[in-house]
């Protein structure tokens, strides 16, 4: 085991909600001091419901928004975009895949251009080299090369998400933040994307921060699980610890609310029905 | 006599790429007091079918069926005015986006009152009491105060409760819920599902649950229709479906559930492979 | 890796995709019959304007001293030499109208060109940077919008001096705020979309984000507004011409022609009617095209 690739200490983020011309502006604590480490090549799942601060956390990790307080260290290097801005090296270290594959691809950009954009802006590769790299990446994510010249609206949701994943790993990042990458997808497509993510993790030694509200997906993909509730990490442990022995009340509520699709629970429900 | 009986329903849309068949000969039967789940992925035509029953499809759609009967009366031959009376009073529907389904310009009390005005002959006073009663029945806390709230002042879960209140205002015999919890958090989803099944049991109405979520099916349904690309794959009662699915698509769907993962990878059966190829070939018109 | 076969396939597919986009665009555009008719009229107009010296039976500026105010050919006293009659100084109406088409299209093109370029740059900057930049720009635009447009154009021409070029600049300035507002509104909705964030994470700078990433997705409403402004520009130019502040006689600009014919309005109906009809038909055709463009471009954006 090497040193953790991502080290987050006491991370906070506040938003000021302006109260209009006459109202008083309010301070909203979206993330209230979160600390965690992620080992290289492992997957940390961040679980929570809407408004718990998990997306804010993702935006801080990917350097889209600066944190209000606290530190983020990636591979031993502290990042502080408020002070220094984002350097090319930092950008190459972290990338993100968004939830909605319909919004995350530029409708006016062909797939090839989507994949080549990171290379164009960050490397000095020639046009031919970039194209080869893009074609190779298409193949890696399971799309045929013909798709290179097509527009995003010609694709299904699952295919678009493959493109979005391909774009994110074009620069070979060390850390990939996945913000609900499968929750907008159909079940069968979801399974394919999850398998793809597994394969890519092995091949490129990627570290994932996997943000999700879906416990069954988390259980499948995570090594460690962190449960967030109103901006705080209320539970953090290995997958087996959290799933077999949840400590916090909220985690228990979450488990209880998740629909179960196994035969035993259906039998139980049907048996309870006439009695009720 | 079945509450809703549909035979050989077909729906076609005119698109830029020529006619597109969204539904190809599907049958549904719903008995009173039964929960039927229509489950399928996007493009399976699960919503289109119920929109066709409600007469809510756009003009570019052509609907045909051998039979489309509600309580034995054929909806197709019914005059438009008559049909409108049935729809809204005896058949009600709720949708996926609760906040978008409510008119942002009016209070929820007003919107509930409108439904009662249209379908009942209650007096002003009686309607007001009924509104409060309905809000109470769907579990809105402090209904006397909430009655004058606007949709944007409420959470998604509460808006869905209001939608349920509106839908059940006239004590419908059939409630169609189109992905009622997809936009909601898991804990809220649980509450809404419980509310729906409780109301269904208490009033004895028929409930059609349109969903893509096998978990929701397992938690609510009596009988299940599995659809794929406009065709019906399998109809079975819920236990049989999960215990012993007969159609390969259903099997594939169940095995794709992450909680059913046995090894390191999610299973991909052979039929599943074919499906994947269909997905790759599928190009939006 | 560098298989020539494969790259040929890839290139062919890329061309295919472009063609498919165009085919789809044409499908939605051609659904609108009026738009197709408008487009047809507009194309005829462009051809006539381009080929004016070949099509026109006479020189537009030559005065036939023996034929003052000759009525159109089908009326009593008409002359087959002058199909649509002549004006007060004996110039052939048809030829002047044909050459006038050149001016009208030129005016539309230049005005929309200036207004669109300026409006897009200012609008994108305002929408992208927000904050005080946005406030300053939008308040200035509000001030311009607060003036009645023709009055403002008149004032500007009065300052710049009468003439076609100045009139065009004035009209462009008057039309500009509409483009600014439209661009800004479109940029505001697009800038928070995920693909913009993704492009920023890929390392795109402000200029690239503004003009390469966001702008192409805002173009649909701008194209529609552009066509509608095209006809607006022709109308405004005609109005300025009519008021004597636009193109100066003897330029065969339609508005100027109307102005010159003002005094004969009761005696010789054709000198006012035909320029008026020309303006009407042109504006109508372009507006119909604009309508069709809206039909073709708007639903597409919503789908993707």
Coordinates of N, CA and C in Angstrom, one line a residue, chain B residues 21-209:
Chain B
X21 N -42.8 3.2 -34.7 CA -43.8 2.4 -34.0 C -43.3 2.3 -32.5
X22 N -44.0 3.1 -31.6 CA -43.6 3.1 -30.2 C -44.2 2.0 -29.5
X23 N -45.4 1.5 -29.9 CA -46.0 0.4 -29.2 C -46.5 -0.6 -30.3
X24 N -46.3 -1.9 -30.1 CA -46.7 -2.8 -31.1 C -47.5 -4.0 -30.5
X25 N -48.8 -3.8 -30.5 CA -49.6 -4.8 -30.1 C -49.5 -5.3 -28.6
X26 N -49.7 -4.4 -27.7 CA -49.6 -4.8 -26.3 C -51.0 -4.9 -25.7
X27 N -51.1 -5.8 -24.7 CA -52.4 -6.0 -24.0 C -52.2 -5.6 -22.5
X28 N -53.2 -5.0 -21.9 CA -53.2 -4.8 -20.5 C -54.5 -5.1 -19.9
X29 N -54.5 -5.7 -18.7 CA -55.8 -5.9 -18.0 C -55.5 -5.5 -16.5
X30 N -56.3 -4.6 -16.0 CA -56.2 -4.2 -14.6 C -57.5 -4.5 -14.0
X31 N -57.5 -5.2 -12.9 CA -58.7 -5.4 -12.1 C -58.8 -4.4 -11.0
X32 N -60.0 -4.1 -10.5 CA -60.1 -3.2 -9.4 C -59.3 -3.7 -8.2
X33 N -58.7 -2.8 -7.5 CA -57.9 -3.2 -6.3 C -56.7 -3.9 -6.5
X34 N -56.1 -3.8 -7.8 CA -54.9 -4.5 -8.1 C -53.8 -3.5 -8.4
X35 N -52.6 -3.9 -8.1 CA -51.4 -3.0 -8.5 C -50.7 -3.7 -9.7
X36 N -50.8 -3.0 -10.8 CA -50.1 -3.5 -12.0 C -48.9 -2.7 -12.2
X37 N -47.7 -3.3 -12.4 CA -46.5 -2.5 -12.7 C -46.2 -2.8 -14.1
X38 N -45.9 -1.7 -14.9 CA -45.4 -1.8 -16.2 C -44.0 -1.4 -16.1
X39 N -43.1 -2.3 -16.4 CA -41.7 -2.1 -16.2 C -41.0 -2.2 -17.6
X40 N -40.0 -1.3 -17.8 CA -39.2 -1.3 -19.0 C -38.2 -0.2 -19.0
X41 N -37.3 -0.2 -19.9 CA -36.3 0.8 -20.0 C -36.8 1.9 -20.9
X42 N -36.0 3.0 -21.1 CA -36.5 4.1 -21.9 C -36.6 3.5 -23.3
X43 N -37.7 4.0 -24.0 CA -38.0 3.5 -25.3 C -38.8 2.2 -25.4
X44 N -39.2 1.8 -24.2 CA -40.0 0.5 -24.2 C -41.5 0.8 -24.4
X45 N -41.9 2.1 -24.4 CA -43.2 2.5 -24.7 C -44.1 2.4 -23.5
X46 N -43.5 2.3 -22.3 CA -44.3 2.1 -21.1 C -45.2 3.3 -20.7
X47 N -44.7 4.5 -21.0 CA -45.5 5.7 -20.7 C -46.5 6.0 -21.8
X48 N -46.0 5.7 -23.0 CA -46.9 6.0 -24.2 C -48.2 5.3 -24.1
X49 N -48.2 4.0 -23.6 CA -49.4 3.2 -23.5 C -50.4 4.0 -22.6
X50 N -50.0 4.4 -21.5 CA -50.9 5.0 -20.6 C -51.4 6.4 -21.0
X51 N -50.4 7.1 -21.7 CA -50.8 8.4 -22.3 C -51.9 8.2 -23.4
X52 N -51.8 7.1 -24.1 CA -52.8 6.8 -25.1 C -54.1 6.6 -24.5
X53 N -54.1 5.9 -23.3 CA -55.4 5.6 -22.6 C -56.0 7.0 -22.2
X54 N -55.1 7.9 -21.7 CA -55.6 9.1 -21.2 C -55.9 10.1 -22.4
X55 N -55.5 9.8 -23.6 CA -55.8 10.7 -24.7 C -54.8 11.9 -24.6
X56 N -53.6 11.7 -24.1 CA -52.7 12.8 -23.9 C -51.6 12.8 -24.9
X57 N -51.6 12.0 -26.0 CA -50.5 11.9 -26.9 C -50.6 13.1 -27.9
X58 N -49.5 13.5 -28.4 CA -49.5 14.6 -29.4 C -50.2 14.2 -30.7
X59 N -50.4 15.2 -31.5 CA -51.2 14.9 -32.8 C -50.4 14.0 -33.7
X60 N -49.1 14.0 -33.6 CA -48.3 13.2 -34.5 C -48.5 11.7 -34.2
X61 N -49.2 11.3 -33.2 CA -49.4 9.9 -32.9 C -50.6 9.3 -33.4
X62 N -50.5 8.1 -33.9 CA -51.7 7.4 -34.4 C -51.9 6.2 -33.4
X63 N -53.1 6.2 -32.8 CA -53.4 5.1 -31.9 C -54.4 4.1 -32.5
X64 N -54.2 2.8 -32.4 CA -55.2 1.9 -32.8 C -55.2 0.7 -31.8
X65 N -56.4 0.2 -31.5 CA -56.5 -0.9 -30.6 C -57.7 -1.8 -31.0
X66 N -57.7 -3.0 -30.6 CA -58.9 -3.9 -30.9 C -59.9 -3.6 -29.8
X67 N -59.4 -3.3 -28.6 CA -60.3 -3.0 -27.5 C -59.6 -2.0 -26.5
X68 N -60.3 -1.1 -26.1 CA -59.7 -0.2 -25.1 C -60.9 0.2 -24.2
X69 N -61.2 -0.7 -23.2 CA -62.4 -0.5 -22.4 C -62.1 -0.2 -21.0
X70 N -62.9 0.8 -20.4 CA -62.8 1.1 -19.0 C -64.2 0.7 -18.4
X71 N -64.2 -0.2 -17.5 CA -65.4 -0.7 -16.9 C -66.4 -1.2 -18.0
X72 N -65.8 -1.9 -19.0 CA -66.6 -2.4 -20.0 C -67.1 -1.4 -21.1
X73 N -66.8 -0.1 -20.9 CA -67.3 0.8 -21.9 C -66.0 1.2 -22.8
X74 N -66.2 1.1 -24.1 CA -65.1 1.3 -25.0 C -64.8 2.8 -25.0
X75 N -63.5 3.1 -24.7 CA -63.1 4.5 -24.6 C -63.0 5.1 -26.0
X76 N -62.8 4.2 -27.0 CA -62.5 4.8 -28.4 C -63.8 5.3 -29.0
X77 N -65.0 4.6 -28.7 CA -66.2 5.1 -29.3 C -66.9 6.1 -28.5
X78 N -66.4 6.4 -27.3 CA -67.0 7.4 -26.4 C -66.8 8.8 -27.0
X79 N -67.9 9.6 -26.9 CA -67.7 11.0 -27.4 C -66.7 11.7 -26.5
X80 N -66.0 12.7 -27.2 CA -64.9 13.4 -26.5 C -65.3 14.0 -25.2
X81 N -66.5 14.6 -25.1 CA -66.9 15.2 -23.8 C -67.0 14.2 -22.7
X82 N -67.6 13.1 -23.1 CA -67.9 12.0 -22.2 C -66.6 11.4 -21.6
X83 N -65.6 11.3 -22.6 CA -64.3 10.7 -22.3 C -63.6 11.6 -21.3
X84 N -63.7 12.9 -21.5 CA -63.0 13.9 -20.6 C -63.6 13.7 -19.2
X85 N -64.9 13.4 -19.1 CA -65.5 13.3 -17.8 C -64.9 12.1 -17.1
X86 N -64.7 11.0 -17.8 CA -64.2 9.8 -17.2 C -62.8 10.0 -16.8
X87 N -62.0 10.6 -17.7 CA -60.6 10.9 -17.4 C -60.6 12.1 -16.5
X88 N -59.9 12.0 -15.4 CA -59.8 13.0 -14.5 C -60.7 12.7 -13.3
X89 N -61.9 12.1 -13.5 CA -62.7 11.7 -12.4 C -62.4 10.2 -12.0
X90 N -62.6 9.3 -13.0 CA -62.5 7.9 -12.7 C -61.0 7.4 -13.0
X91 N -60.4 8.0 -13.9 CA -59.0 7.7 -14.2 C -58.1 8.9 -13.9
X92 N -57.1 8.8 -13.0 CA -56.3 9.9 -12.7 C -54.8 9.5 -13.0
X93 N -54.0 10.5 -13.1 CA -52.6 10.2 -13.4 C -51.7 11.2 -12.7
X94 N -50.5 10.6 -12.2 CA -49.5 11.5 -11.7 C -48.2 11.2 -12.4
X95 N -47.3 12.2 -12.4 CA -46.2 12.2 -13.3 C -44.8 12.2 -12.5
X96 N -43.8 12.1 -13.3 CA -42.4 12.0 -12.8 C -41.9 13.2 -12.1
X97 N -42.2 14.4 -12.7 CA -41.6 15.6 -12.2 C -42.7 16.4 -11.4
X98 N -42.7 16.1 -10.1 CA -43.9 16.7 -9.3 C -43.9 18.2 -9.3
X99 N -42.7 18.9 -9.3 CA -42.7 20.3 -9.2 C -43.1 20.9 -10.6
X100 N -42.8 20.2 -11.7 CA -43.1 20.7 -13.0 C -44.6 20.4 -13.3
X101 N -45.2 19.5 -12.6 CA -46.6 19.1 -12.8 C -47.6 20.1 -12.2
X102 N -47.1 20.9 -11.3 CA -48.0 21.9 -10.6 C -47.7 23.2 -11.3
X103 N -48.8 24.0 -11.4 CA -48.7 25.3 -12.0 C -48.1 26.3 -11.0
X104 N -46.9 26.8 -11.3 CA -46.2 27.7 -10.4 C -46.9 28.9 -10.0
X105 N -47.9 29.3 -10.7 CA -48.6 30.6 -10.5 C -49.6 30.6 -9.4
X106 N -50.1 29.4 -9.1 CA -51.2 29.3 -8.2 C -50.9 28.5 -6.9
X107 N -51.6 28.8 -5.8 CA -51.3 28.0 -4.6 C -51.9 26.6 -4.8
X108 N -51.4 25.7 -4.0 CA -51.8 24.3 -4.1 C -53.2 24.2 -3.7
X109 N -53.7 25.0 -2.8 CA -55.1 24.9 -2.4 C -56.0 25.3 -3.6
X110 N -55.6 26.3 -4.3 CA -56.4 26.7 -5.5 C -56.4 25.6 -6.6
X111 N -55.3 25.0 -6.7 CA -55.2 23.9 -7.8 C -56.0 22.7 -7.4
X112 N -56.0 22.4 -6.1 CA -56.9 21.3 -5.7 C -58.4 21.6 -5.8
X113 N -58.7 22.9 -5.5 CA -60.1 23.4 -5.5 C -60.6 23.3 -7.0
X114 N -59.7 23.6 -7.9 CA -60.1 23.6 -9.3 C -60.6 22.2 -9.8
X115 N -59.9 21.2 -9.3 CA -60.3 19.8 -9.7 C -61.6 19.5 -9.1
X116 N -61.8 19.9 -7.9 CA -63.1 19.6 -7.2 C -64.2 20.4 -7.9
X117 N -63.9 21.6 -8.3 CA -64.9 22.4 -9.0 C -65.3 21.7 -10.3
X118 N -64.4 21.2 -11.0 CA -64.6 20.6 -12.3 C -65.4 19.3 -12.2
X119 N -65.2 18.5 -11.2 CA -65.7 17.2 -11.2 C -66.8 16.9 -10.1
X120 N -67.0 17.8 -9.2 CA -68.0 17.6 -8.2 C -69.0 18.7 -8.1
X121 N -70.0 18.5 -7.4 CA -71.0 19.6 -7.3 C -71.0 20.2 -5.8
X122 N -69.8 20.1 -5.2 CA -69.7 20.5 -3.8 C -69.8 22.0 -3.7
X123 N -70.3 22.5 -2.6 CA -70.4 24.0 -2.4 C -69.0 24.5 -2.1
X124 N -68.8 25.8 -2.2 CA -67.5 26.5 -1.9 C -67.0 26.0 -0.5
X125 N -67.8 26.1 0.4 CA -67.4 25.7 1.8 C -67.0 24.3 1.9
X126 N -67.8 23.4 1.3 CA -67.6 22.0 1.3 C -66.2 21.7 0.6
X127 N -66.0 22.4 -0.5 CA -64.8 22.1 -1.2 C -63.6 22.5 -0.4
X128 N -63.7 23.6 0.4 CA -62.6 24.1 1.2 C -62.2 23.0 2.2
X129 N -63.3 22.5 2.8 CA -63.0 21.4 3.8 C -62.4 20.2 3.2
X130 N -62.9 19.9 2.0 CA -62.4 18.7 1.3 C -60.9 18.9 1.0
X131 N -60.5 20.1 0.6 CA -59.1 20.3 0.2 C -58.2 20.0 1.4
X132 N -58.6 20.6 2.6 CA -57.9 20.3 3.8 C -57.8 18.8 4.1
X133 N -58.9 18.2 4.0 CA -59.0 16.8 4.2 C -58.1 16.0 3.3
X134 N -58.1 16.4 2.1 CA -57.2 15.7 1.1 C -55.8 15.9 1.4
X135 N -55.4 17.1 1.8 CA -54.0 17.4 2.1 C -53.6 16.6 3.3
X136 N -54.5 16.4 4.2 CA -54.2 15.7 5.4 C -54.0 14.2 5.1
X137 N -54.9 13.7 4.2 CA -54.8 12.3 3.8 C -53.5 11.9 3.1
X138 N -52.9 12.9 2.4 CA -51.6 12.5 1.8 C -50.4 12.9 2.7
X139 N -50.7 13.3 3.9 CA -49.6 13.4 4.9 C -48.9 14.8 4.7
X140 N -49.5 15.8 4.3 CA -48.9 17.1 4.3 C -49.1 17.7 5.7
X141 N -48.0 18.0 6.4 CA -48.1 18.5 7.8 C -48.7 20.0 7.7
X142 N -49.5 20.2 8.7 CA -50.1 21.6 8.9 C -50.9 22.0 7.6
X143 N -51.9 21.3 7.2 CA -52.5 21.6 5.9 C -53.2 22.9 5.9
X144 N -53.7 23.4 7.1 CA -54.4 24.7 7.1 C -53.5 25.8 6.6
X145 N -52.2 25.7 7.0 CA -51.3 26.7 6.5 C -50.7 26.4 5.1
X146 N -50.5 25.2 4.9 CA -49.9 24.8 3.6 C -50.8 25.0 2.4
X147 N -52.1 25.2 2.7 CA -53.1 25.3 1.6 C -52.8 26.5 0.7
X148 N -52.2 27.5 1.4 CA -51.9 28.7 0.6 C -50.4 28.8 0.2
X149 N -49.7 27.7 0.2 CA -48.3 27.7 -0.3 C -48.3 27.5 -1.8
X150 N -47.2 28.1 -2.4 CA -47.0 27.9 -3.8 C -46.0 26.7 -4.0
X151 N -46.1 26.1 -5.2 CA -45.3 24.9 -5.4 C -43.9 25.1 -5.1
X152 N -43.3 26.3 -5.5 CA -41.9 26.4 -5.3 C -41.5 26.5 -3.8
X153 N -42.4 26.7 -2.9 CA -42.1 26.7 -1.5 C -42.1 25.4 -0.9
X154 N -42.3 24.3 -1.7 CA -42.4 23.0 -1.1 C -41.3 22.1 -1.8
X155 N -41.0 21.0 -1.1 CA -40.0 20.1 -1.6 C -40.6 19.2 -2.6
X156 N -39.7 18.5 -3.4 CA -40.2 17.6 -4.4 C -41.2 16.5 -3.9
X157 N -40.8 16.0 -2.7 CA -41.7 15.0 -2.1 C -43.0 15.5 -1.8
X158 N -43.1 16.7 -1.2 CA -44.3 17.3 -0.8 C -45.2 17.6 -2.0
X159 N -44.5 18.1 -3.1 CA -45.2 18.4 -4.3 C -45.9 17.1 -4.9
X160 N -45.1 16.0 -4.8 CA -45.7 14.7 -5.3 C -46.9 14.3 -4.4
X161 N -46.8 14.6 -3.1 CA -48.0 14.4 -2.3 C -49.2 15.2 -2.7
X162 N -48.9 16.4 -3.0 CA -50.0 17.3 -3.5 C -50.6 16.7 -4.8
X163 N -49.7 16.3 -5.7 CA -50.1 15.7 -7.0 C -51.0 14.5 -6.7
X164 N -50.6 13.7 -5.7 CA -51.5 12.5 -5.4 C -52.8 13.0 -4.8
X165 N -52.8 14.0 -4.0 CA -54.0 14.6 -3.5 C -54.9 15.0 -4.6
X166 N -54.4 15.7 -5.6 CA -55.2 16.2 -6.8 C -55.7 15.0 -7.5
X167 N -54.9 14.0 -7.7 CA -55.3 12.8 -8.5 C -56.4 12.0 -7.8
X168 N -56.3 12.0 -6.5 CA -57.3 11.2 -5.8 C -58.5 12.0 -5.3
X169 N -58.5 13.3 -5.6 CA -59.6 14.2 -5.1 C -61.0 13.6 -5.4
X170 N -61.1 13.0 -6.6 CA -62.5 12.6 -7.0 C -62.6 11.1 -6.8
X171 N -61.8 10.5 -5.9 CA -61.8 9.1 -5.7 C -61.9 8.3 -7.0
X172 N -60.8 8.3 -7.7 CA -60.8 7.6 -9.0 C -60.8 6.1 -8.8
X173 N -61.3 5.4 -9.8 CA -61.2 4.0 -9.7 C -59.9 3.4 -10.2
X174 N -59.2 4.3 -11.0 CA -57.9 3.8 -11.5 C -56.9 5.0 -11.4
X175 N -55.8 4.7 -10.8 CA -54.7 5.8 -10.7 C -53.5 5.3 -11.5
X176 N -53.0 6.1 -12.4 CA -51.9 5.8 -13.1 C -50.7 6.6 -12.6
X177 N -49.6 5.9 -12.2 CA -48.5 6.7 -11.6 C -47.3 6.4 -12.6
X178 N -46.9 7.5 -13.3 CA -45.8 7.4 -14.3 C -44.5 7.8 -13.6
X179 N -43.7 6.8 -13.2 CA -42.4 7.0 -12.6 C -42.6 8.0 -11.4
X180 N -43.5 7.7 -10.5 CA -43.8 8.8 -9.5 C -42.6 9.1 -8.5
X181 N -41.6 8.2 -8.5 CA -40.6 8.5 -7.5 C -39.2 8.6 -8.1
X182 N -39.1 8.6 -9.4 CA -37.8 8.7 -10.0 C -37.0 9.9 -9.7
X183 N -37.7 11.0 -9.6 CA -37.0 12.3 -9.3 C -36.8 12.5 -7.8
X184 N -37.1 11.6 -7.0 CA -37.1 11.8 -5.6 C -35.9 11.0 -4.9
X185 N -35.5 11.5 -3.7 CA -34.5 10.7 -2.9 C -35.1 9.4 -2.4
X186 N -34.2 8.5 -2.1 CA -34.6 7.2 -1.7 C -35.5 7.2 -0.4
X187 N -35.2 8.0 0.5 CA -36.0 8.0 1.8 C -37.4 8.6 1.4
X188 N -37.4 9.6 0.6 CA -38.7 10.2 0.2 C -39.5 9.2 -0.7
X189 N -38.7 8.5 -1.6 CA -39.4 7.5 -2.4 C -40.1 6.5 -1.6
X190 N -39.5 6.0 -0.6 CA -40.1 5.1 0.3 C -41.4 5.6 0.9
X191 N -41.4 6.8 1.3 CA -42.7 7.4 1.9 C -43.8 7.5 0.8
X192 N -43.4 7.9 -0.4 CA -44.4 8.1 -1.4 C -45.0 6.8 -1.8
X193 N -44.1 5.8 -2.0 CA -44.6 4.4 -2.3 C -45.5 3.9 -1.3
X194 N -45.1 4.1 0.0 CA -46.0 3.6 1.1 C -47.3 4.3 1.0
X195 N -47.3 5.6 0.7 CA -48.5 6.4 0.7 C -49.4 5.9 -0.5
X196 N -48.8 5.6 -1.6 CA -49.6 5.1 -2.8 C -50.2 3.8 -2.5
X197 N -49.4 2.9 -1.9 CA -50.0 1.5 -1.7 C -51.0 1.5 -0.6
X198 N -50.8 2.4 0.4 CA -51.8 2.5 1.5 C -53.1 3.0 0.9
X199 N -53.0 4.1 0.1 CA -54.2 4.6 -0.4 C -55.0 3.6 -1.3
X200 N -54.1 2.9 -2.1 CA -54.7 1.9 -3.0 C -55.5 0.9 -2.2
X201 N -54.9 0.4 -1.1 CA -55.5 -0.6 -0.3 C -56.8 -0.1 0.4
X202 N -56.7 1.2 0.9 CA -57.8 1.7 1.6 C -59.0 2.0 0.7
X203 N -58.7 2.5 -0.5 CA -59.8 2.9 -1.4 C -60.2 1.7 -2.3
X204 N -59.4 0.7 -2.5 CA -59.7 -0.3 -3.4 C -59.6 0.0 -4.9
X205 N -58.9 1.1 -5.1 CA -58.8 1.5 -6.6 C -57.7 0.6 -7.3
X206 N -57.7 0.7 -8.6 CA -56.7 0.0 -9.3 C -55.5 1.0 -9.4
X207 N -54.3 0.4 -9.4 CA -53.1 1.3 -9.5 C -52.2 0.7 -10.6
X208 N -51.8 1.6 -11.6 CA -50.9 1.2 -12.5 C -49.6 1.9 -12.2
X209 N -48.5 1.2 -12.0 CA -47.3 1.8 -11.6 C -46.3 1.7 -12.8

